Coordinates of C-alpha atoms (C1' of nucleotides) in Angstrom, one line a residue:
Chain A
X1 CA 0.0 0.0 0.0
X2 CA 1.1 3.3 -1.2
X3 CA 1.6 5.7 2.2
X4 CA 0.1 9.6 1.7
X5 CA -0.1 11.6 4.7
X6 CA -1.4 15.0 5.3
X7 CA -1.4 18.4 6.9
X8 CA -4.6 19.8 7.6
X9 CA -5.1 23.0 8.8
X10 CA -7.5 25.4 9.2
X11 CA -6.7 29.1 7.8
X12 CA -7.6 31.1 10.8
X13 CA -4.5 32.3 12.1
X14 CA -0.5 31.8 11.6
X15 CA 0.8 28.4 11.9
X16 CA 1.4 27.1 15.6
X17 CA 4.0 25.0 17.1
X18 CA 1.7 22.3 18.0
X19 CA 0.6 22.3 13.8
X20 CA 4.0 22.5 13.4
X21 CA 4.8 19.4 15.5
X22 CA 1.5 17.4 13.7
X23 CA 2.8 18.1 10.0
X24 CA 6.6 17.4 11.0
X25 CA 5.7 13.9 12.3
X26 CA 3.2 13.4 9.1
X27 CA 6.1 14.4 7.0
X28 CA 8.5 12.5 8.0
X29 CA 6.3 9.5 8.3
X30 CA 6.0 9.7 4.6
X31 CA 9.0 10.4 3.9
X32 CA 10.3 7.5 5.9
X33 CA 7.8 5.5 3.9
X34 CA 8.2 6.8 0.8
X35 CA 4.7 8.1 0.2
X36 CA 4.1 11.6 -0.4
X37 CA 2.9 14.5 1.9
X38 CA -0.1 16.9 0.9
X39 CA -1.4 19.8 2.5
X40 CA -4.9 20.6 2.5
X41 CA -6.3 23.8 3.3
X42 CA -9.8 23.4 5.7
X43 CA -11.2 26.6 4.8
X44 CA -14.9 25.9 4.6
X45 CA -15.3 28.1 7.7
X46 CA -15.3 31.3 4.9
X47 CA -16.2 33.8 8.3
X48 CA -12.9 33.0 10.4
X49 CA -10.7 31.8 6.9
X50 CA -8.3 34.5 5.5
X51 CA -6.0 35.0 2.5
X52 CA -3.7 36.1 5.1
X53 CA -3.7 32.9 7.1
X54 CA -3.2 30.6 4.7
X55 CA 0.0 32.9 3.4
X56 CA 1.1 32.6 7.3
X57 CA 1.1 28.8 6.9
X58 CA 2.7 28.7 4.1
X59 CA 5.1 30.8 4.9
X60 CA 5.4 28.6 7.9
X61 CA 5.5 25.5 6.3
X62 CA 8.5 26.6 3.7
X63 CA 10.7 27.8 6.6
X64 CA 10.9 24.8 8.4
X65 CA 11.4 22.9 5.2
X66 CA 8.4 20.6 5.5
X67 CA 8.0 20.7 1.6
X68 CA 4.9 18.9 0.2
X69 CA 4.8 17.0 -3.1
X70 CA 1.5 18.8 -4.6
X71 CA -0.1 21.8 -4.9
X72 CA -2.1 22.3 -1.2
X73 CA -5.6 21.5 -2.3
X74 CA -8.3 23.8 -0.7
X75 CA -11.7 22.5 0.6
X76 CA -13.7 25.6 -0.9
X77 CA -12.6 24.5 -4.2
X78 CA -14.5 21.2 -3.2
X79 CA -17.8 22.2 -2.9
X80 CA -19.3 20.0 -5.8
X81 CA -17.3 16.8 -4.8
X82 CA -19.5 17.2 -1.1
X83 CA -22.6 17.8 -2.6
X84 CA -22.3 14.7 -4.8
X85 CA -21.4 12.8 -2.4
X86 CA -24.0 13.6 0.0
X87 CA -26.4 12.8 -2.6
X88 CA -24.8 9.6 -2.3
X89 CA -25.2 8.4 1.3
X90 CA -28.9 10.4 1.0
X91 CA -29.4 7.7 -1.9
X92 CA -28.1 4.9 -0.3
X93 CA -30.0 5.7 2.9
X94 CA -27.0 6.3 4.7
X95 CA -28.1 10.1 6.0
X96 CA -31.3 11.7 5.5
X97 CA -32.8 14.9 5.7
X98 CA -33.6 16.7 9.2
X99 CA -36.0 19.4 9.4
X100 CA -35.8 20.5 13.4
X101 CA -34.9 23.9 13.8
X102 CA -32.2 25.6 15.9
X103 CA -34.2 26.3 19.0
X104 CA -36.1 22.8 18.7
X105 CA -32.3 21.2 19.0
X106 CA -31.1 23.2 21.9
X107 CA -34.1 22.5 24.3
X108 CA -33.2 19.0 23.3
X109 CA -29.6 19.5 24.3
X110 CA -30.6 20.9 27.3
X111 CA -32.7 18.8 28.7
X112 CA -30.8 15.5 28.0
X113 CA -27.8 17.6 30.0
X114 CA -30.7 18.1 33.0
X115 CA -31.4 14.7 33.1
X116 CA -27.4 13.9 33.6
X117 CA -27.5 12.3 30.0
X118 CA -25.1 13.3 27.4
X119 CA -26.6 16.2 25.0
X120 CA -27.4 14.1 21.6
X121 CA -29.6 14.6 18.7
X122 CA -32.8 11.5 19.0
X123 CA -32.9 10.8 15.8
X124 CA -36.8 12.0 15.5
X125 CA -36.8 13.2 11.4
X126 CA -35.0 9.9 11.0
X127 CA -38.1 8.1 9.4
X128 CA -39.9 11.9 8.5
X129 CA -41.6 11.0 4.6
X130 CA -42.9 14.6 4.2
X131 CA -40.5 17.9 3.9
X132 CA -41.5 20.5 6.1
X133 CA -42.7 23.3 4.0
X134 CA -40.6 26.3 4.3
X135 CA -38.0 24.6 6.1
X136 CA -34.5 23.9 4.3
X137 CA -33.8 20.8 6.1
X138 CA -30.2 20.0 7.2
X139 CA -28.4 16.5 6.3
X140 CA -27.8 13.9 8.8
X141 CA -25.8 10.9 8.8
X142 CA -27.1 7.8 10.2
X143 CA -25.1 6.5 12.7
X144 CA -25.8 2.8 13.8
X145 CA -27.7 2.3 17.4
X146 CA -25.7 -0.2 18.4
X147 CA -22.6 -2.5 18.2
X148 CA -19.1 -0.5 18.7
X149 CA -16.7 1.4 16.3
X150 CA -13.0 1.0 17.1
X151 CA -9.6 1.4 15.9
X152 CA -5.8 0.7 16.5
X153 CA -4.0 4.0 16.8
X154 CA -0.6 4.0 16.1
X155 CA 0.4 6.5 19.1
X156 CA -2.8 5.6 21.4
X157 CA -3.3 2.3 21.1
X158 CA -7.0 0.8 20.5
X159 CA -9.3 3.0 20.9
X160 CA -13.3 1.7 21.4
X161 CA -16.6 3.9 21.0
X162 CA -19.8 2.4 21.7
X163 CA -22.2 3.2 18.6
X164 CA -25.0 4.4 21.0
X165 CA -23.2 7.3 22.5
X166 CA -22.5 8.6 18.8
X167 CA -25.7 10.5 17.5
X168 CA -26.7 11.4 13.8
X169 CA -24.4 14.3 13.1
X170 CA -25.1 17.3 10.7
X171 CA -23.0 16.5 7.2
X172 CA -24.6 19.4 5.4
X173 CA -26.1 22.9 6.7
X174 CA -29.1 24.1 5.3
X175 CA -27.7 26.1 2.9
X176 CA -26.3 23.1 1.6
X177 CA -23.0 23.4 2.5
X178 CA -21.1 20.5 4.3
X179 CA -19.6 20.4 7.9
X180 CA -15.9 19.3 8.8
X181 CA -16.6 15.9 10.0
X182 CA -17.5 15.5 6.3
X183 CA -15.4 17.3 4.4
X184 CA -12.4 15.8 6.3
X185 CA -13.8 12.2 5.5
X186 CA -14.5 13.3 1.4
X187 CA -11.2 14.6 1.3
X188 CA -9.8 11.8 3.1
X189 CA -11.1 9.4 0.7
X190 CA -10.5 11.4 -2.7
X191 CA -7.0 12.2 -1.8
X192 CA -5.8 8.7 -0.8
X193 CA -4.7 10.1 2.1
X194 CA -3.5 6.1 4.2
X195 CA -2.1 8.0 7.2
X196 CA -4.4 10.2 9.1
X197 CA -1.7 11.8 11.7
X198 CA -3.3 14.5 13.5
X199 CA -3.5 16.4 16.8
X200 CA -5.3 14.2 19.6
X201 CA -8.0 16.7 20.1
X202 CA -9.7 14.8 17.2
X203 CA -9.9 11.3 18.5
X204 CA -13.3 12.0 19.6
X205 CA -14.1 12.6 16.0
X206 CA -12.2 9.8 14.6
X207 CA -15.2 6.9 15.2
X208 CA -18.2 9.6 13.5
X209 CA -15.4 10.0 10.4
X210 CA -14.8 6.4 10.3
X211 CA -18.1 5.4 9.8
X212 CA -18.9 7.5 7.3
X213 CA -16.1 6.3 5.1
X214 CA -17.4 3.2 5.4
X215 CA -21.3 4.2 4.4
X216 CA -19.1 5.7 1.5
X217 CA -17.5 2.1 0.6
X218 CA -14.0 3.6 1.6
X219 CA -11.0 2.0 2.9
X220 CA -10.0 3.6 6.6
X221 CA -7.2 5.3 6.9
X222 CA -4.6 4.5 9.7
X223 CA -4.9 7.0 12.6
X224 CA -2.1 8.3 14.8
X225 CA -3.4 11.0 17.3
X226 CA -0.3 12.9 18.5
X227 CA -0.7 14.6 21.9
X228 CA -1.3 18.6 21.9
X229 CA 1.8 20.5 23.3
X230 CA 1.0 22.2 26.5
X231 CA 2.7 25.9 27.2
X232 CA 4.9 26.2 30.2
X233 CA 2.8 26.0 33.0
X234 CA 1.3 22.8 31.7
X235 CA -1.6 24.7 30.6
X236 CA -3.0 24.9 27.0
X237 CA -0.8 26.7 24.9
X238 CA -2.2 30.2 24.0
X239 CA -0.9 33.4 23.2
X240 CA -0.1 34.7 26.8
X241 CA 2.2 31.9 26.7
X242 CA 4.4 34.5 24.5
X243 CA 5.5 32.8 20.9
X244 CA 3.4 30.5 19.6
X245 CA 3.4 31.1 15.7
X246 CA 6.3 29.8 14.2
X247 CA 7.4 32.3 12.5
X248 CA 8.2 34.1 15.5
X249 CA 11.0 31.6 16.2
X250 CA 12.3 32.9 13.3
X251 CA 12.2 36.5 14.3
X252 CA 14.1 35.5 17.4
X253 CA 16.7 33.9 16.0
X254 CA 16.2 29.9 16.4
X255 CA 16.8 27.8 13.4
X256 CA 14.3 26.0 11.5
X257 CA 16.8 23.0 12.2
X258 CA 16.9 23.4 16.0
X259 CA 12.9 24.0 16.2
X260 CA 12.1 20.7 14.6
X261 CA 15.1 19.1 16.4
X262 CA 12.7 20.7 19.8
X263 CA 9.5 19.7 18.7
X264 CA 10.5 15.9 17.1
X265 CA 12.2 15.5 20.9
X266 CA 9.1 17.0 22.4
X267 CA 7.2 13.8 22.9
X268 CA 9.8 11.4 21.2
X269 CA 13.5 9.8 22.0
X270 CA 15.9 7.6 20.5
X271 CA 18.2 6.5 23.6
X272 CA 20.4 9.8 25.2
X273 CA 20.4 11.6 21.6
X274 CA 18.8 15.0 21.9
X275 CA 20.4 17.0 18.9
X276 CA 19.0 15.0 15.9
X277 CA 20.1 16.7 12.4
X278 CA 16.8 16.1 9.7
X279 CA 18.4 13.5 8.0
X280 CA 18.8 11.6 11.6
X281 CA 15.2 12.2 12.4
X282 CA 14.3 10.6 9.1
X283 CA 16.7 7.8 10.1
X284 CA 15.5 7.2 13.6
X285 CA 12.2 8.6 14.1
X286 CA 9.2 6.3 14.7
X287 CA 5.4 7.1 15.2
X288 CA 4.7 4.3 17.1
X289 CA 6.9 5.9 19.7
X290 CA 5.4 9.1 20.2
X291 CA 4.4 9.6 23.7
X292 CA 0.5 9.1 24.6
X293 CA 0.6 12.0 27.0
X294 CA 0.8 15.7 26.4
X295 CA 4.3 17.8 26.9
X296 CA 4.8 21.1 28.2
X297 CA 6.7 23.4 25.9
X298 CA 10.3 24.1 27.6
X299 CA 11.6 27.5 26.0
X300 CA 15.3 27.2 28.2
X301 CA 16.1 23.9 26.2
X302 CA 14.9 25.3 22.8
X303 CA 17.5 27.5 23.2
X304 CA 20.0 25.5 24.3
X305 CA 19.2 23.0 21.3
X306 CA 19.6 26.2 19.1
X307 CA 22.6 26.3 20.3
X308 CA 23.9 22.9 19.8
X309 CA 22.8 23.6 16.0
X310 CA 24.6 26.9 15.3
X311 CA 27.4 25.0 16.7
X312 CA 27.1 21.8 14.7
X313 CA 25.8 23.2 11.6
X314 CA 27.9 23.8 8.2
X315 CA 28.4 28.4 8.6
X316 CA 27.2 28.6 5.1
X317 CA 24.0 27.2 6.4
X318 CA 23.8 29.5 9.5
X319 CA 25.0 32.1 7.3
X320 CA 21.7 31.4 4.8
X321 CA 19.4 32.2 7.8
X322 CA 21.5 34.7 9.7
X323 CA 21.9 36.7 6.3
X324 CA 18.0 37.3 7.0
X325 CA 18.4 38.9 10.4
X326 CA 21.4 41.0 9.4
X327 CA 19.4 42.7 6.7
X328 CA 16.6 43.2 9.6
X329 CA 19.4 44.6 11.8
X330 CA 20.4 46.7 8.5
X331 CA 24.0 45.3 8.7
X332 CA 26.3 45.4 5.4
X333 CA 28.6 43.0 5.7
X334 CA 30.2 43.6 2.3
X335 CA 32.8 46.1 3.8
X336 CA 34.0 44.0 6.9
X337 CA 35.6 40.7 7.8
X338 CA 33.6 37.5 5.8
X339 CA 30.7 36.8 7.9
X340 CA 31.3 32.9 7.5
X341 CA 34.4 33.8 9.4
X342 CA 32.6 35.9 12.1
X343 CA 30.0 32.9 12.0
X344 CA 32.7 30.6 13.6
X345 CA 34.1 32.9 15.5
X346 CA 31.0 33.6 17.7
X347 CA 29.2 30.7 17.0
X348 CA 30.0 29.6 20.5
X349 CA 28.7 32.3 22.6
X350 CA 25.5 32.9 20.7
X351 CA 23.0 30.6 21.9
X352 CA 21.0 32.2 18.8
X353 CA 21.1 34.5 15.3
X354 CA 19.7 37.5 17.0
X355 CA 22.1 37.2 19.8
X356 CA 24.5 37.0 17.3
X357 CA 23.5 39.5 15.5
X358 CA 24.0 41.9 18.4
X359 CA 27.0 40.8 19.0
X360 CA 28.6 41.1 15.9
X361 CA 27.2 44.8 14.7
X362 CA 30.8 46.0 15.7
X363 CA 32.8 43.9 13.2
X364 CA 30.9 46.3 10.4
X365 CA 30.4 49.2 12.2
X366 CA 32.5 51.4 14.4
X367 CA 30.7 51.8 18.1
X368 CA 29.5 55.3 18.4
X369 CA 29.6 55.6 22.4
X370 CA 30.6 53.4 24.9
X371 CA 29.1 51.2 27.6
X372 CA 28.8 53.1 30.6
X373 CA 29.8 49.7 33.2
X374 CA 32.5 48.9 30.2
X375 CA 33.8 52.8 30.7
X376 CA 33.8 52.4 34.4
X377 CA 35.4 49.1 34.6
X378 CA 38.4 49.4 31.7
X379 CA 38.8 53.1 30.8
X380 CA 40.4 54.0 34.1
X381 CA 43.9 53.8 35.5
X382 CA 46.4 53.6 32.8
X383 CA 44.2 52.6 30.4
X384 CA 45.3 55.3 28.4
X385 CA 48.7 54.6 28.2
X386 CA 47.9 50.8 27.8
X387 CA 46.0 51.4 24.5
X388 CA 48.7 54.4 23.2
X389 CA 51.1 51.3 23.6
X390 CA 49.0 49.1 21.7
X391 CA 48.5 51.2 19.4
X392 CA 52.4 52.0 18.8
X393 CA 52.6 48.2 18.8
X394 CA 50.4 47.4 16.3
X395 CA 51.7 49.7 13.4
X396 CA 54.9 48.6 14.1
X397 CA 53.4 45.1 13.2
X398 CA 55.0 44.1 9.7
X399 CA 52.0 42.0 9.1
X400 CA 48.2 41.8 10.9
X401 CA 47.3 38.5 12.0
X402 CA 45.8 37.1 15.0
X403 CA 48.9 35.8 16.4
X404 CA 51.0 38.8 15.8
X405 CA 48.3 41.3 17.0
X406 CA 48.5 38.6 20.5
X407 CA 52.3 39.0 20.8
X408 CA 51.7 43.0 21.0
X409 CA 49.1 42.5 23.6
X410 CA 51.0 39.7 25.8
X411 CA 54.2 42.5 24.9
X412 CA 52.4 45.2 26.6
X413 CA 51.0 43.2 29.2
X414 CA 54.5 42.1 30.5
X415 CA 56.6 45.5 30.4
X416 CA 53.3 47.0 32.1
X417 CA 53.3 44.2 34.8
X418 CA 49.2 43.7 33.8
X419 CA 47.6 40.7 33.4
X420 CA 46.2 40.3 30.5
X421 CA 42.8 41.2 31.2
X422 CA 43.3 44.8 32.2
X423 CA 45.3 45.3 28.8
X424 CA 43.0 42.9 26.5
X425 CA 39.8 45.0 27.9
X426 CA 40.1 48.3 27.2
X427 CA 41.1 47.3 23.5
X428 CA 37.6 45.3 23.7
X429 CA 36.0 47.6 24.6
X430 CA 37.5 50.4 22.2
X431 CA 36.9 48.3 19.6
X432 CA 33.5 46.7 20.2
X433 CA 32.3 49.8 22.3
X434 CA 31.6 46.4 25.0
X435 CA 33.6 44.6 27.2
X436 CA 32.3 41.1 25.4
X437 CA 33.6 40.0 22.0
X438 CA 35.7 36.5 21.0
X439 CA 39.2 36.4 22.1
X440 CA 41.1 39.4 21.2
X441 CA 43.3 38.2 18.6
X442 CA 40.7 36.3 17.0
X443 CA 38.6 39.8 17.3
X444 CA 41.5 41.9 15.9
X445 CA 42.3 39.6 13.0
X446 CA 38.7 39.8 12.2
X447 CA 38.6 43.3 12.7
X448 CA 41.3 43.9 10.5
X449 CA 44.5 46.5 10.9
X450 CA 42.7 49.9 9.9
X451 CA 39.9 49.3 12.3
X452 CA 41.3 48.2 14.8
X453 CA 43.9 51.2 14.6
X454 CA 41.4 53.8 14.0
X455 CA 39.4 52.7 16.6
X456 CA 42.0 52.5 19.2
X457 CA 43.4 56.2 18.3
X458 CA 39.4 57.2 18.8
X459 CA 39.2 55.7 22.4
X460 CA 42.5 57.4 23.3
X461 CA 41.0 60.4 22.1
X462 CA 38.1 59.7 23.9
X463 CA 40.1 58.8 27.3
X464 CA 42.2 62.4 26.7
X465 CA 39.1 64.3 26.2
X466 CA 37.5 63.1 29.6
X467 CA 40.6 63.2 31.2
X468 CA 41.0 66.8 30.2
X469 CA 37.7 68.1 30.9
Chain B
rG1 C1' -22.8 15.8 33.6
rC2 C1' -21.5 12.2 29.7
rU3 C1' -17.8 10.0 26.3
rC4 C1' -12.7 9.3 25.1
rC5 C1' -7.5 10.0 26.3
rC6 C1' -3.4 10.6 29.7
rA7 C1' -0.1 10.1 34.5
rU8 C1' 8.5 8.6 36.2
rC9 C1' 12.9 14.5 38.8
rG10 C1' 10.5 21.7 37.8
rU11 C1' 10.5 20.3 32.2
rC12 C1' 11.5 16.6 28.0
rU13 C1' 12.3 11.5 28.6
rA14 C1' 14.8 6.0 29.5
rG15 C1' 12.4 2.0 31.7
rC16 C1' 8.7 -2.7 28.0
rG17 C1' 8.3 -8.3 35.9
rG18 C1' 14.0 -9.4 38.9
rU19 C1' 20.2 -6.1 36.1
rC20 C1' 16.0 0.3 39.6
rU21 C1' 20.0 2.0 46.2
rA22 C1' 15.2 4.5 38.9
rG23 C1' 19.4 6.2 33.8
rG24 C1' 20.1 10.6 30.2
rA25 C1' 19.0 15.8 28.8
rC26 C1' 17.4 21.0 29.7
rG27 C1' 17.2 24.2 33.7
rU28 C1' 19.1 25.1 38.9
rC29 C1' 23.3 25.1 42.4
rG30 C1' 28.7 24.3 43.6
rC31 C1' 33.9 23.6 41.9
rC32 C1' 37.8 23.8 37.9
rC33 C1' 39.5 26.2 33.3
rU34 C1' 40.0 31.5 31.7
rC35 C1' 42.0 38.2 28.5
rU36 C1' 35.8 39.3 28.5
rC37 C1' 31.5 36.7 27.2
rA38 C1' 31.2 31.9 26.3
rC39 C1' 32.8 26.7 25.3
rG40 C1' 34.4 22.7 28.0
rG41 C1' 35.3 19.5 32.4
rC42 C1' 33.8 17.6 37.3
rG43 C1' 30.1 17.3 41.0
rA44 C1' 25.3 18.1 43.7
rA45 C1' 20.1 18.6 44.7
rA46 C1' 15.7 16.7 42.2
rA47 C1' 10.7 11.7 40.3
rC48 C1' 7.9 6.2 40.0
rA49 C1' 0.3 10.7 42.2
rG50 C1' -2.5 7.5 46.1
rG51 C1' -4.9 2.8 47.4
rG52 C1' -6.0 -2.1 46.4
rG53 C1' -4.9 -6.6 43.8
rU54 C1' -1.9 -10.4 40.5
rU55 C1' 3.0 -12.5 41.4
rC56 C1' 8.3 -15.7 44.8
rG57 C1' 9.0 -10.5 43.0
rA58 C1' 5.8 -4.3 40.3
rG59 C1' 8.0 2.0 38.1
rU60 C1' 6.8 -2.1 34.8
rC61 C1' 0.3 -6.2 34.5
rC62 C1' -5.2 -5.4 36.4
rC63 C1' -8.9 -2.5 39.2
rC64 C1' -10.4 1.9 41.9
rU65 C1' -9.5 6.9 43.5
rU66 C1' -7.3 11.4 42.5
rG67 C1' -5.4 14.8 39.2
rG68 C1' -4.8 16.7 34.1
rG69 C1' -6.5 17.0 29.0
rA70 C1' -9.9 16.6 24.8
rG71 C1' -14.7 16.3 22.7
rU72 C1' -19.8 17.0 23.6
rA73 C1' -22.1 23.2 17.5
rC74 C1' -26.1 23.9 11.0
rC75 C1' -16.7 25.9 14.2
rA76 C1' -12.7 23.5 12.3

RNA sequence: GCUCCCAUCGUCUAGCGGUCUAGGACGUCGCCCUCUCACGGCGAAAACAGGGGUUCGAGUCCCCUUGGGAGUACCA
């Protein structure tokens, strides 16, 4: 059997982590399998759907490289396939037409709920011959009374619903347009979708949609129901829980690498491996091992998995994605040191692109002031003196490299009678305008002679001036 | 209320009847390394929700309780 799996969302808003999570595990399962991986776009719901949204999860989608193999097919361009086919089951007996009205339904719902039984539909237009006149009846499927409806989820296990606690559900409005329940079983079915991998909050559904493929003569899918992703305080995850779109990892500096890396781990292992490139997720990652339980989002190891992947990864790849935040930050790197070079130079003290971002402005651009606890800290004492010797030192260098700029600092240091740290500071932060940057001669190289010369002659200016006044 | 699902350190998890005085990771806290920030190294605190069974033996199987979650729409 040929293995198609799907991603299914709804086009109401951008796309979340727990989506996210859903279409990472349905891609890789068919990637694993070597079936292919559709979206569809559930936007039957035209007042909450926008042209916006479904941008958002596309957008989404291509960022975290979850690539499907067709064009995303959209349920409003469907409208004819639903109709047809709830002509069928209304042929075949299998639904029929339900003329009770809105308010008529709700005192039904509330009195079963009074009488402490669950709030169902009783089935009373069920055997109606006549239409109600002026009345556009709704469509109902006919669920059986009795006997059960089960089946073997891949995450969950078996999973039974007795047939009596399942009531005849709406599969088209009265305007004639169909609900999700049946929609999501058409497209099912007409898209060959074999692997229904979805978020758990539709296992409830699962035994309604399962049943009407089978009133349709359909072969049913294979379910996995993965668990919903909780936010930090193990509560739903919502939008007080801060960043919950996807795209907002971007803006804030995480990988798309590191974010599926989080979300494949969140719920899943393979033995003590937590950094899993996407090639090793497609290698080692199994459905059936997807926890049953929900997990609570953990923000501090995102980053530190971040991290792990700006530190692992090829710097042409970081570079690819950090290129985007420099142009944010309005950074030209086309006048200063190579950026790949800068990559691996800071690669290990940014736990992400943003941070590094920040950290690396001064490499392209000269500071303009000074951090006040820097100032305080390194321009006092001899500073002055320290840096005018540097500075003598370093144009008397024949040639500017790391190691040679090093040799005028450790040079210094010793006729001074400093350690190193009170004559490797103040160049920091003359140079960087901070007292953080890589090593210095790593900085200076990178820096390169005129900048690091210029700058040093401005913070001695600087130190004279303040001095003075 | 009813139906369905779930339950090991704060968090993510390993554990698939004896090897568990419960392992790893993030985070936290010490110490070491050190020109800053980091990286790294070493170490510490930290969990089987409760109660019944089954069994020679239960974190592991069964039941109940408790606690979470989902669904219960002419939303998706």
């Amino acid at each position: 059997m040929s293995v198609t799996t799907r991603f299914a969302p709804s086009p109401t808003g951008y796309l979340h982590i727990g989506g996210a999570r859903t279409a990472l595990y349905s891609w890789l399962y068919a990637r694993q399998q070597g079936g292919r991986f559709v979206l569809r776009i559930e936007d039957t719901d035209r007042e909450r759907s926008t042209e916006e949204s479904v941008q958002a999860i596309l957008d989404g989608m291509a960022w975290l490289g979850l690539e499907a193999d067709e064009a995303p097919v959209f349920q409003t361009a469907r409208f004819d396939r639903y109709k047809a086919l709830t002509q069928q089951l209304l042929d075949s007996g299998h639904a029929y037409h339900c003329y009770c009205s809105k308010d008529e339904l709700e005192t039904m719902r509330e009195e079963a709920r009074a009488a402490g039984r669950k709030p169902m539909y009783d089935g009373r237009c069920r055997d109606r011959k006549e239409p109600v006149p002026g009345v556009e009846p709704v469509v109902r499927f006919r669920s059986p009374d009795d006997g059960e409806t089960a089946f073997d989820d891949l995450i969950k296990g078996r999973v039974v619903f007795q047939n009596k606690e399942l009531d005849d559900l709406i599969i088209a409005r009265g305007d004639g347009t169909p609900t999700y329940n049946f929609t999501v079983v058409v497209d099912d079915y007409e898209m060959g979708i074999s692997h229904v991998i979805r978020g758990d909050d539709h296992v409830n559904n699962t035994p309604r949609q399962i049943q009407i493929l089978e009133a349709l003569g359909a072969t049913v899918p294979v379910y996995a129901h993965v668990p919903m992703i909780l936010g930090e305080d193990g509560k739903r995850l919502s939008k007080r829980h801060g960043a919950v779109g996807v795209m907002s990892y971007r803006d804030e500096g995480y990988l798309p690498e590191a974010l599926l890396n989080y979300l494949v781990r969140l719920g899943w292992s393979h033995g003590d491996q937590e950094v899993f490139t996407r090639d090793e997720m497609l290698a080692h990652f199994r459905i059936e091992q997807v926890q049953k339980g929900a997990g609570a989002f953990n923000p501090s190891k995102l980053v530190w998995i971040n991290h792990q992947h700006l530190q692992s990864m090829d710097p042409a790849q970081v570079l690819k994605h950090w290129q985007w935040h420099l142009d944010q930050a309005g950074i030209d790197v086309s006048q200063g040191p190579d950026p790949i070079a800068v990559i691996e130079s800071q690669r290990e003290r940014c736990k992400t692109l943003v941070e590094m971002t920040d950290k690396s402005r001064f490499f392209y651009e000269a500071p303009t002031e000074y951090a006040d606890k820097a100032v305080k800290k390194w321009f006092k004492g001899d500073a002055q003196a320290v840096l005018t010797d540097l500075l003598e030192g370093f144009k008397a260098l024949p040639e500017w490299t790391g190691a040679a700029a090093h040799a005028v600092v450790h040079g210094v240091a010793e006729r001074r009678e400093l350690g190193l740290g009170k004559v490797a500071q103040p160049i920091r932060v003359a140079v960087s305008g901070d007292a953080v940057s890589p090593p210095i001669d790593e900085t200076l190289e990178l820096l390169g002679r005129e900048q690091t010369e210029t700058r040093i002659a401005r913070a001695i200016e600087f130190l004279a001036a303040r001095d003075a006044a």
